[in-house]
Amino acid sequence: MLLIDLARTSAAVAADSARLAKIRHLADLLSRVEPHEAEIAVAYLSGELPQRQIGVGYASLRELPDPRQIASATLTEVDDLLSRIKAQAGPGSQAARKELVAQLFRSLTRQEQSFLLRLLGGELRQGALNGVMIEAVAKASGVPAAEVRRALTLRGWLPAVGAAALVGGVEALRSFHLEVGRPVAPMLAQSAPNLPAALLKLGGPGALEWKLDGIRVQTHRSGDRVRVFTRTLDDITAQVPELVEAALGLHADDLVLDGEVIAVRPDGRPEPFQVTAGRVASKLDVERLRETTPLRVFFFDALRVHGKDMLDLPDAERHAALEQAVPSDLLIPRLVTADPDEAATFYSDALRRGHEGIVAKSLTTPYAAGRRGAGWIKVKPRHTLDLVVLAAEWGHGRRQGKLSNLHLGARDPETGGFVMLGKTFKGLTDDLLNWQTEHFLTLATGPSDEWVVPLRPELVVEIAFDGVQRSPRYPGGMALRFARVLRYRPDKPPTEADTIETVRSLLL
DNA sequence: TTCCGACAGTGGGGTCGCAAT
DNA sequence: ATTGCGACCCCACTATCGGAA
């Protein structure tokens, strides 16, 4: 099959807003693909590469060679070149990758170049990724979508699952099982604004667990072999020896557990997320790091214990098996209660000990791998500040032509100026985007055709955020975590905006 | 007919490792 | 030594479609 066929399909998918039409376009192409190119086609049209990453991003695609006129590149040819690009390493590798990228793009027409540029840049922008592709694979292969979904949660990689369905049908999908050593898509949580709302959403008796601000870890053990995977199914076994040892210390030797690792201080309190993330990301001299920045693991779910798969069992049964297999000092604190007061006490205790919040869990839901199911509801405290908009950036994609990303500043009473604390583009409705684009242009103090438009610091905006963290990037040495817009405060003059001291008092 | 779950899109801050400067 | 880049960790929120109620 030719790359141009995929590029045309992608354009058709982007042109139709209806999901069912997108599915039709994708299924139509998939039903024509040769078996040996099925995985490539599923990957490209869902925004993935069979190689996963190849070390090429938008920055290395800034200048491209002229396109050719006649399309002739096959999927196999493109895939081979991407593999060669990925294989480059060591001194001279950047130049070698650049030359191979140029060679690849020289062989493509304008439409193919545009498609591959978006694919490699990680922004396909055709309104279809995994979710739509699952349906398209089902349609093209004549297999129920539920079978595709089930196989995907167990395999975690749609190109492989899609190719299996297209080539081998439902029998091929049935051969996917929970396999120790191969990660499963982790279950995700929905969120609620506060504890009563979370309990209401749960609808019945539930369990509360601490929510730790660390790294999600799916731990597999078969005999004396242990593998640890992150939320995106990357293998971090080598970076977390404490966890490997903890898993080997358990008496069950055929298991898959879900949990969180955090770096802890000598007094047992959690380190800030930045410290945990740095520790887990670091691959050099792990033995030294574990002395200076030790990790602790807290398990909260069991997908398999003593060789028995538990994904489909209710939470309460999985947790009972977890308690059997894991000593209490490796378990996340948990309270089963229907009493709102007890729940509130548990929540405030978790916060007092420095944790991020709690997760409320239904006792009856199965482990919904890969889904953001209503069985888990997270609750975190929310802070707000009134800040001043210092500048705005032009948006991309569906926000093209709109001033989107806000630069936020707190008042500095010493100088009478403002100190930037970060940016946000979240929480804006389309109406608000339109209004702010128009209004900001009247406040601009610089050219409005630059990417960043500086503004007179006159508009106050109420911002919600999760916390203040240390920042090497901003002048105040602090930045807001997960900042989002709540509302504009045209009634409030910038002289009454919150001060940098107020922000500093929130930095732990 | 209305409601709501799932999905895609738009990006945020931080850290590490690696190659190039 | 410093810088640029890619990859990955954490993530919130809105708009939209289409099946469920």
mmCIF file with all atom_site columns, C-alpha atoms in Angstrom, chain A residues 75-229:
data_model
loop_
_atom_site.group_PDB
_atom_site.id
_atom_site.type_symbol
_atom_site.label_atom_id
_atom_site.label_alt_id
_atom_site.label_comp_id
_atom_site.label_asym_id
_atom_site.label_entity_id
_atom_site.label_seq_id
_atom_site.pdbx_PDB_ins_code
_atom_site.Cartn_x
_atom_site.Cartn_y
_atom_site.Cartn_z
_atom_site.occupancy
_atom_site.B_iso_or_equiv
_atom_site.pdbx_formal_charge
_atom_site.auth_seq_id
_atom_site.auth_comp_id
_atom_site.auth_asym_id
_atom_site.auth_atom_id
_atom_site.pdbx_PDB_model_num
ATOM 1   C CA . LEU A 1 75  ? 4.283   1.896   3.826  1.00 0.00 ? 75  LEU A CA 1
ATOM 2   C CA . THR A 1 76  ? 7.069   -0.667  4.059  1.00 0.00 ? 76  THR A CA 1
ATOM 3   C CA . GLU A 1 77  ? 9.619   1.725   2.581  1.00 0.00 ? 77  GLU A CA 1
ATOM 4   C CA . VAL A 1 78  ? 8.654   4.515   4.980  1.00 0.00 ? 78  VAL A CA 1
ATOM 5   C CA . ASP A 1 79  ? 8.680   2.131   7.930  1.00 0.00 ? 79  ASP A CA 1
ATOM 6   C CA . ASP A 1 80  ? 12.152  0.866   7.024  1.00 0.00 ? 80  ASP A CA 1
ATOM 7   C CA . LEU A 1 81  ? 13.525  4.393   6.881  1.00 0.00 ? 81  LEU A CA 1
ATOM 8   C CA . LEU A 1 82  ? 11.984  5.289   10.244 1.00 0.00 ? 82  LEU A CA 1
ATOM 9   C CA . SER A 1 83  ? 13.659  2.215   11.742 1.00 0.00 ? 83  SER A CA 1
ATOM 10  C CA . ARG A 1 84  ? 17.000  3.321   10.318 1.00 0.00 ? 84  ARG A CA 1
ATOM 11  C CA . ILE A 1 85  ? 16.474  6.810   11.783 1.00 0.00 ? 85  ILE A CA 1
ATOM 12  C CA . LYS A 1 86  ? 15.732  5.332   15.196 1.00 0.00 ? 86  LYS A CA 1
ATOM 13  C CA . ALA A 1 87  ? 18.851  3.156   14.998 1.00 0.00 ? 87  ALA A CA 1
ATOM 14  C CA . GLN A 1 88  ? 21.190  6.176   14.800 1.00 0.00 ? 88  GLN A CA 1
ATOM 15  C CA . ALA A 1 89  ? 23.122  6.729   18.033 1.00 0.00 ? 89  ALA A CA 1
ATOM 16  C CA . GLY A 1 90  ? 26.344  8.235   19.329 1.00 0.00 ? 90  GLY A CA 1
ATOM 17  C CA . PRO A 1 91  ? 28.500  11.067  17.944 1.00 0.00 ? 91  PRO A CA 1
ATOM 18  C CA . GLY A 1 92  ? 27.348  12.255  14.547 1.00 0.00 ? 92  GLY A CA 1
ATOM 19  C CA . SER A 1 93  ? 23.915  10.715  15.055 1.00 0.00 ? 93  SER A CA 1
ATOM 20  C CA . GLN A 1 94  ? 22.037  14.004  14.861 1.00 0.00 ? 94  GLN A CA 1
ATOM 21  C CA . ALA A 1 95  ? 23.533  14.797  11.446 1.00 0.00 ? 95  ALA A CA 1
ATOM 22  C CA . ALA A 1 96  ? 22.875  11.238  10.288 1.00 0.00 ? 96  ALA A CA 1
ATOM 23  C CA . ARG A 1 97  ? 19.253  11.404  11.465 1.00 0.00 ? 97  ARG A CA 1
ATOM 24  C CA . LYS A 1 98  ? 18.830  14.758  9.773  1.00 0.00 ? 98  LYS A CA 1
ATOM 25  C CA . GLU A 1 99  ? 20.114  13.378  6.464  1.00 0.00 ? 99  GLU A CA 1
ATOM 26  C CA . LEU A 1 100 ? 17.819  10.341  6.649  1.00 0.00 ? 100 LEU A CA 1
ATOM 27  C CA . VAL A 1 101 ? 14.830  12.559  7.470  1.00 0.00 ? 101 VAL A CA 1
ATOM 28  C CA . ALA A 1 102 ? 15.673  14.730  4.459  1.00 0.00 ? 102 ALA A CA 1
ATOM 29  C CA . GLN A 1 103 ? 16.022  11.620  2.290  1.00 0.00 ? 103 GLN A CA 1
ATOM 30  C CA . LEU A 1 104 ? 12.628  10.386  3.470  1.00 0.00 ? 104 LEU A CA 1
ATOM 31  C CA . PHE A 1 105 ? 10.834  13.676  2.858  1.00 0.00 ? 105 PHE A CA 1
ATOM 32  C CA . ARG A 1 106 ? 12.475  14.095  -0.566 1.00 0.00 ? 106 ARG A CA 1
ATOM 33  C CA . SER A 1 107 ? 10.667  10.935  -1.662 1.00 0.00 ? 107 SER A CA 1
ATOM 34  C CA . LEU A 1 108 ? 7.224   12.287  -0.706 1.00 0.00 ? 108 LEU A CA 1
ATOM 35  C CA . THR A 1 109 ? 4.586   14.469  -2.324 1.00 0.00 ? 109 THR A CA 1
ATOM 36  C CA . ARG A 1 110 ? 3.269   17.573  -0.596 1.00 0.00 ? 110 ARG A CA 1
ATOM 37  C CA . GLN A 1 111 ? 0.265   15.761  0.868  1.00 0.00 ? 111 GLN A CA 1
ATOM 38  C CA . GLU A 1 112 ? 2.397   12.868  2.106  1.00 0.00 ? 112 GLU A CA 1
ATOM 39  C CA . GLN A 1 113 ? 4.897   15.299  3.646  1.00 0.00 ? 113 GLN A CA 1
ATOM 40  C CA . SER A 1 114 ? 2.111   17.101  5.467  1.00 0.00 ? 114 SER A CA 1
ATOM 41  C CA . PHE A 1 115 ? 0.736   13.826  6.844  1.00 0.00 ? 115 PHE A CA 1
ATOM 42  C CA . LEU A 1 116 ? 4.130   12.532  7.994  1.00 0.00 ? 116 LEU A CA 1
ATOM 43  C CA . LEU A 1 117 ? 5.014   15.914  9.499  1.00 0.00 ? 117 LEU A CA 1
ATOM 44  C CA . ARG A 1 118 ? 1.927   15.800  11.698 1.00 0.00 ? 118 ARG A CA 1
ATOM 45  C CA . LEU A 1 119 ? 2.509   12.151  12.541 1.00 0.00 ? 119 LEU A CA 1
ATOM 46  C CA . LEU A 1 120 ? 6.137   12.658  13.582 1.00 0.00 ? 120 LEU A CA 1
ATOM 47  C CA . GLY A 1 121 ? 5.227   15.879  15.359 1.00 0.00 ? 121 GLY A CA 1
ATOM 48  C CA . GLY A 1 122 ? 2.750   13.931  17.470 1.00 0.00 ? 122 GLY A CA 1
ATOM 49  C CA . GLU A 1 123 ? -0.251  16.011  16.379 1.00 0.00 ? 123 GLU A CA 1
ATOM 50  C CA . LEU A 1 124 ? -2.259  14.146  13.761 1.00 0.00 ? 124 LEU A CA 1
ATOM 51  C CA . ARG A 1 125 ? -5.242  16.521  14.183 1.00 0.00 ? 125 ARG A CA 1
ATOM 52  C CA . GLN A 1 126 ? -7.677  14.350  12.255 1.00 0.00 ? 126 GLN A CA 1
ATOM 53  C CA . GLY A 1 127 ? -10.111 13.937  15.170 1.00 0.00 ? 127 GLY A CA 1
ATOM 54  C CA . ALA A 1 128 ? -9.403  10.235  15.470 1.00 0.00 ? 128 ALA A CA 1
ATOM 55  C CA . LEU A 1 129 ? -6.929  8.402   17.658 1.00 0.00 ? 129 LEU A CA 1
ATOM 56  C CA . ASN A 1 130 ? -7.207  5.160   19.629 1.00 0.00 ? 130 ASN A CA 1
ATOM 57  C CA . GLY A 1 131 ? -10.889 5.410   20.465 1.00 0.00 ? 131 GLY A CA 1
ATOM 58  C CA . VAL A 1 132 ? -12.058 5.847   16.901 1.00 0.00 ? 132 VAL A CA 1
ATOM 59  C CA . MET A 1 133 ? -9.489  3.403   15.536 1.00 0.00 ? 133 MET A CA 1
ATOM 60  C CA . ILE A 1 134 ? -10.797 0.644   17.820 1.00 0.00 ? 134 ILE A CA 1
ATOM 61  C CA . GLU A 1 135 ? -14.186 0.990   16.142 1.00 0.00 ? 135 GLU A CA 1
ATOM 62  C CA . ALA A 1 136 ? -12.625 1.116   12.683 1.00 0.00 ? 136 ALA A CA 1
ATOM 63  C CA . VAL A 1 137 ? -10.603 -2.034  13.308 1.00 0.00 ? 137 VAL A CA 1
ATOM 64  C CA . ALA A 1 138 ? -13.752 -3.767  14.520 1.00 0.00 ? 138 ALA A CA 1
ATOM 65  C CA . LYS A 1 139 ? -15.683 -2.690  11.445 1.00 0.00 ? 139 LYS A CA 1
ATOM 66  C CA . ALA A 1 140 ? -12.968 -3.641  8.976  1.00 0.00 ? 140 ALA A CA 1
ATOM 67  C CA . SER A 1 141 ? -12.271 -7.029  10.547 1.00 0.00 ? 141 SER A CA 1
ATOM 68  C CA . GLY A 1 142 ? -15.833 -7.958  11.413 1.00 0.00 ? 142 GLY A CA 1
ATOM 69  C CA . VAL A 1 143 ? -14.919 -8.430  15.070 1.00 0.00 ? 143 VAL A CA 1
ATOM 70  C CA . PRO A 1 144 ? -16.985 -6.940  17.943 1.00 0.00 ? 144 PRO A CA 1
ATOM 71  C CA . ALA A 1 145 ? -15.439 -3.719  19.261 1.00 0.00 ? 145 ALA A CA 1
ATOM 72  C CA . ALA A 1 146 ? -15.594 -5.149  22.789 1.00 0.00 ? 146 ALA A CA 1
ATOM 73  C CA . GLU A 1 147 ? -13.180 -7.908  21.717 1.00 0.00 ? 147 GLU A CA 1
ATOM 74  C CA . VAL A 1 148 ? -10.778 -5.336  20.298 1.00 0.00 ? 148 VAL A CA 1
ATOM 75  C CA . ARG A 1 149 ? -11.017 -3.303  23.484 1.00 0.00 ? 149 ARG A CA 1
ATOM 76  C CA . ARG A 1 150 ? -10.425 -6.312  25.697 1.00 0.00 ? 150 ARG A CA 1
ATOM 77  C CA . ALA A 1 151 ? -7.350  -7.339  23.734 1.00 0.00 ? 151 ALA A CA 1
ATOM 78  C CA . LEU A 1 152 ? -6.053  -3.775  23.846 1.00 0.00 ? 152 LEU A CA 1
ATOM 79  C CA . THR A 1 153 ? -6.284  -3.494  27.617 1.00 0.00 ? 153 THR A CA 1
ATOM 80  C CA . LEU A 1 154 ? -4.297  -6.716  27.916 1.00 0.00 ? 154 LEU A CA 1
ATOM 81  C CA . ARG A 1 155 ? -1.711  -5.868  25.269 1.00 0.00 ? 155 ARG A CA 1
ATOM 82  C CA . GLY A 1 156 ? -1.570  -2.086  25.635 1.00 0.00 ? 156 GLY A CA 1
ATOM 83  C CA . TRP A 1 157 ? -0.554  -1.408  22.001 1.00 0.00 ? 157 TRP A CA 1
ATOM 84  C CA . LEU A 1 158 ? -3.265  -0.846  19.414 1.00 0.00 ? 158 LEU A CA 1
ATOM 85  C CA . PRO A 1 159 ? -1.161  -1.377  16.265 1.00 0.00 ? 159 PRO A CA 1
ATOM 86  C CA . ALA A 1 160 ? -0.397  -4.937  17.371 1.00 0.00 ? 160 ALA A CA 1
ATOM 87  C CA . VAL A 1 161 ? -3.987  -5.608  18.408 1.00 0.00 ? 161 VAL A CA 1
ATOM 88  C CA . GLY A 1 162 ? -5.423  -4.035  15.260 1.00 0.00 ? 162 GLY A CA 1
ATOM 89  C CA . ALA A 1 163 ? -3.131  -6.052  13.012 1.00 0.00 ? 163 ALA A CA 1
ATOM 90  C CA . ALA A 1 164 ? -4.065  -9.245  14.859 1.00 0.00 ? 164 ALA A CA 1
ATOM 91  C CA . ALA A 1 165 ? -7.772  -8.517  14.370 1.00 0.00 ? 165 ALA A CA 1
ATOM 92  C CA . LEU A 1 166 ? -7.375  -7.666  10.688 1.00 0.00 ? 166 LEU A CA 1
ATOM 93  C CA . VAL A 1 167 ? -5.210  -10.681 9.932  1.00 0.00 ? 167 VAL A CA 1
ATOM 94  C CA . GLY A 1 168 ? -6.476  -13.330 12.354 1.00 0.00 ? 168 GLY A CA 1
ATOM 95  C CA . GLY A 1 169 ? -9.948  -12.167 13.343 1.00 0.00 ? 169 GLY A CA 1
ATOM 96  C CA . VAL A 1 170 ? -11.556 -12.881 16.671 1.00 0.00 ? 170 VAL A CA 1
ATOM 97  C CA . GLU A 1 171 ? -9.488  -16.015 17.369 1.00 0.00 ? 171 GLU A CA 1
ATOM 98  C CA . ALA A 1 172 ? -6.300  -13.989 17.164 1.00 0.00 ? 172 ALA A CA 1
ATOM 99  C CA . LEU A 1 173 ? -7.718  -11.475 19.655 1.00 0.00 ? 173 LEU A CA 1
ATOM 100 C CA . ARG A 1 174 ? -8.783  -14.217 22.058 1.00 0.00 ? 174 ARG A CA 1
ATOM 101 C CA . SER A 1 175 ? -5.156  -15.293 22.314 1.00 0.00 ? 175 SER A CA 1
ATOM 102 C CA . PHE A 1 176 ? -4.313  -12.105 24.263 1.00 0.00 ? 176 PHE A CA 1
ATOM 103 C CA . HIS A 1 177 ? -4.235  -12.823 27.989 1.00 0.00 ? 177 HIS A CA 1
ATOM 104 C CA . LEU A 1 178 ? -2.960  -11.130 31.086 1.00 0.00 ? 178 LEU A CA 1
ATOM 105 C CA . GLU A 1 179 ? 0.659   -12.136 30.868 1.00 0.00 ? 179 GLU A CA 1
ATOM 106 C CA . VAL A 1 180 ? 3.106   -11.618 33.703 1.00 0.00 ? 180 VAL A CA 1
ATOM 107 C CA . GLY A 1 181 ? 5.886   -9.390  32.399 1.00 0.00 ? 181 GLY A CA 1
ATOM 108 C CA . ARG A 1 182 ? 3.680   -7.626  29.855 1.00 0.00 ? 182 ARG A CA 1
ATOM 109 C CA . PRO A 1 183 ? 1.963   -4.468  31.111 1.00 0.00 ? 183 PRO A CA 1
ATOM 110 C CA . VAL A 1 184 ? -1.789  -3.863  31.152 1.00 0.00 ? 184 VAL A CA 1
ATOM 111 C CA . ALA A 1 185 ? -3.336  -0.440  30.513 1.00 0.00 ? 185 ALA A CA 1
ATOM 112 C CA . PRO A 1 186 ? -3.820  0.950   34.035 1.00 0.00 ? 186 PRO A CA 1
ATOM 113 C CA . MET A 1 187 ? -7.225  1.889   35.402 1.00 0.00 ? 187 MET A CA 1
ATOM 114 C CA . LEU A 1 188 ? -7.663  5.655   35.687 1.00 0.00 ? 188 LEU A CA 1
ATOM 115 C CA . ALA A 1 189 ? -9.763  7.809   38.011 1.00 0.00 ? 189 ALA A CA 1
ATOM 116 C CA . GLN A 1 190 ? -12.351 10.491  37.398 1.00 0.00 ? 190 GLN A CA 1
ATOM 117 C CA . SER A 1 191 ? -12.261 13.583  39.560 1.00 0.00 ? 191 SER A CA 1
ATOM 118 C CA . ALA A 1 192 ? -14.686 15.413  41.807 1.00 0.00 ? 192 ALA A CA 1
ATOM 119 C CA . PRO A 1 193 ? -14.457 18.934  43.226 1.00 0.00 ? 193 PRO A CA 1
ATOM 120 C CA . ASN A 1 194 ? -14.844 17.826  46.845 1.00 0.00 ? 194 ASN A CA 1
ATOM 121 C CA . LEU A 1 195 ? -15.393 14.836  49.094 1.00 0.00 ? 195 LEU A CA 1
ATOM 122 C CA . PRO A 1 196 ? -19.222 14.910  49.298 1.00 0.00 ? 196 PRO A CA 1
ATOM 123 C CA . ALA A 1 197 ? -19.413 15.145  45.506 1.00 0.00 ? 197 ALA A CA 1
ATOM 124 C CA . ALA A 1 198 ? -17.083 12.160  45.180 1.00 0.00 ? 198 ALA A CA 1
ATOM 125 C CA . LEU A 1 199 ? -19.141 10.040  47.588 1.00 0.00 ? 199 LEU A CA 1
ATOM 126 C CA . LEU A 1 200 ? -22.313 11.058  45.793 1.00 0.00 ? 200 LEU A CA 1
ATOM 127 C CA . LYS A 1 201 ? -20.817 10.097  42.445 1.00 0.00 ? 201 LYS A CA 1
ATOM 128 C CA . LEU A 1 202 ? -19.811 6.720   43.842 1.00 0.00 ? 202 LEU A CA 1
ATOM 129 C CA . GLY A 1 203 ? -23.434 6.120   44.691 1.00 0.00 ? 203 GLY A CA 1
ATOM 130 C CA . GLY A 1 204 ? -22.866 3.435   47.307 1.00 0.00 ? 204 GLY A CA 1
ATOM 131 C CA . PRO A 1 205 ? -20.534 2.270   50.040 1.00 0.00 ? 205 PRO A CA 1
ATOM 132 C CA . GLY A 1 206 ? -16.951 2.818   49.154 1.00 0.00 ? 206 GLY A CA 1
ATOM 133 C CA . ALA A 1 207 ? -13.346 2.755   50.259 1.00 0.00 ? 207 ALA A CA 1
ATOM 134 C CA . LEU A 1 208 ? -11.146 5.802   50.624 1.00 0.00 ? 208 LEU A CA 1
ATOM 135 C CA . GLU A 1 209 ? -7.430  5.617   49.922 1.00 0.00 ? 209 GLU A CA 1
ATOM 136 C CA . TRP A 1 210 ? -4.654  8.188   50.150 1.00 0.00 ? 210 TRP A CA 1
ATOM 137 C CA . LYS A 1 211 ? -3.696  9.705   46.809 1.00 0.00 ? 211 LYS A CA 1
ATOM 138 C CA . LEU A 1 212 ? 0.089   9.948   46.706 1.00 0.00 ? 212 LEU A CA 1
ATOM 139 C CA . ASP A 1 213 ? 1.845   12.486  44.503 1.00 0.00 ? 213 ASP A CA 1
ATOM 140 C CA . GLY A 1 214 ? 4.373   10.129  42.941 1.00 0.00 ? 214 GLY A CA 1
ATOM 141 C CA . ILE A 1 215 ? 4.803   7.733   40.019 1.00 0.00 ? 215 ILE A CA 1
ATOM 142 C CA . ARG A 1 216 ? 2.262   5.045   39.140 1.00 0.00 ? 216 ARG A CA 1
ATOM 143 C CA . VAL A 1 217 ? 3.880   1.606   39.125 1.00 0.00 ? 217 VAL A CA 1
ATOM 144 C CA . GLN A 1 218 ? 2.505   -1.668  37.786 1.00 0.00 ? 218 GLN A CA 1
ATOM 145 C CA . THR A 1 219 ? 4.624   -4.424  39.289 1.00 0.00 ? 219 THR A CA 1
ATOM 146 C CA . HIS A 1 220 ? 4.909   -7.883  37.723 1.00 0.00 ? 220 HIS A CA 1
ATOM 147 C CA . ARG A 1 221 ? 6.584   -10.816 39.419 1.00 0.00 ? 221 ARG A CA 1
ATOM 148 C CA . SER A 1 222 ? 7.062   -14.324 38.072 1.00 0.00 ? 222 SER A CA 1
ATOM 149 C CA . GLY A 1 223 ? 9.324   -16.417 40.295 1.00 0.00 ? 223 GLY A CA 1
ATOM 150 C CA . ASP A 1 224 ? 12.403  -14.297 40.898 1.00 0.00 ? 224 ASP A CA 1
ATOM 151 C CA . ARG A 1 225 ? 11.830  -12.089 37.855 1.00 0.00 ? 225 ARG A CA 1
ATOM 152 C CA . VAL A 1 226 ? 10.309  -8.647  38.497 1.00 0.00 ? 226 VAL A CA 1
ATOM 153 C CA . ARG A 1 227 ? 9.321   -5.965  35.989 1.00 0.00 ? 227 ARG A CA 1
ATOM 154 C CA . VAL A 1 228 ? 7.966   -2.506  36.803 1.00 0.00 ? 228 VAL A CA 1
ATOM 155 C CA . PHE A 1 229 ? 5.974   -0.386  34.346 1.00 0.00 ? 229 PHE A CA 1
#
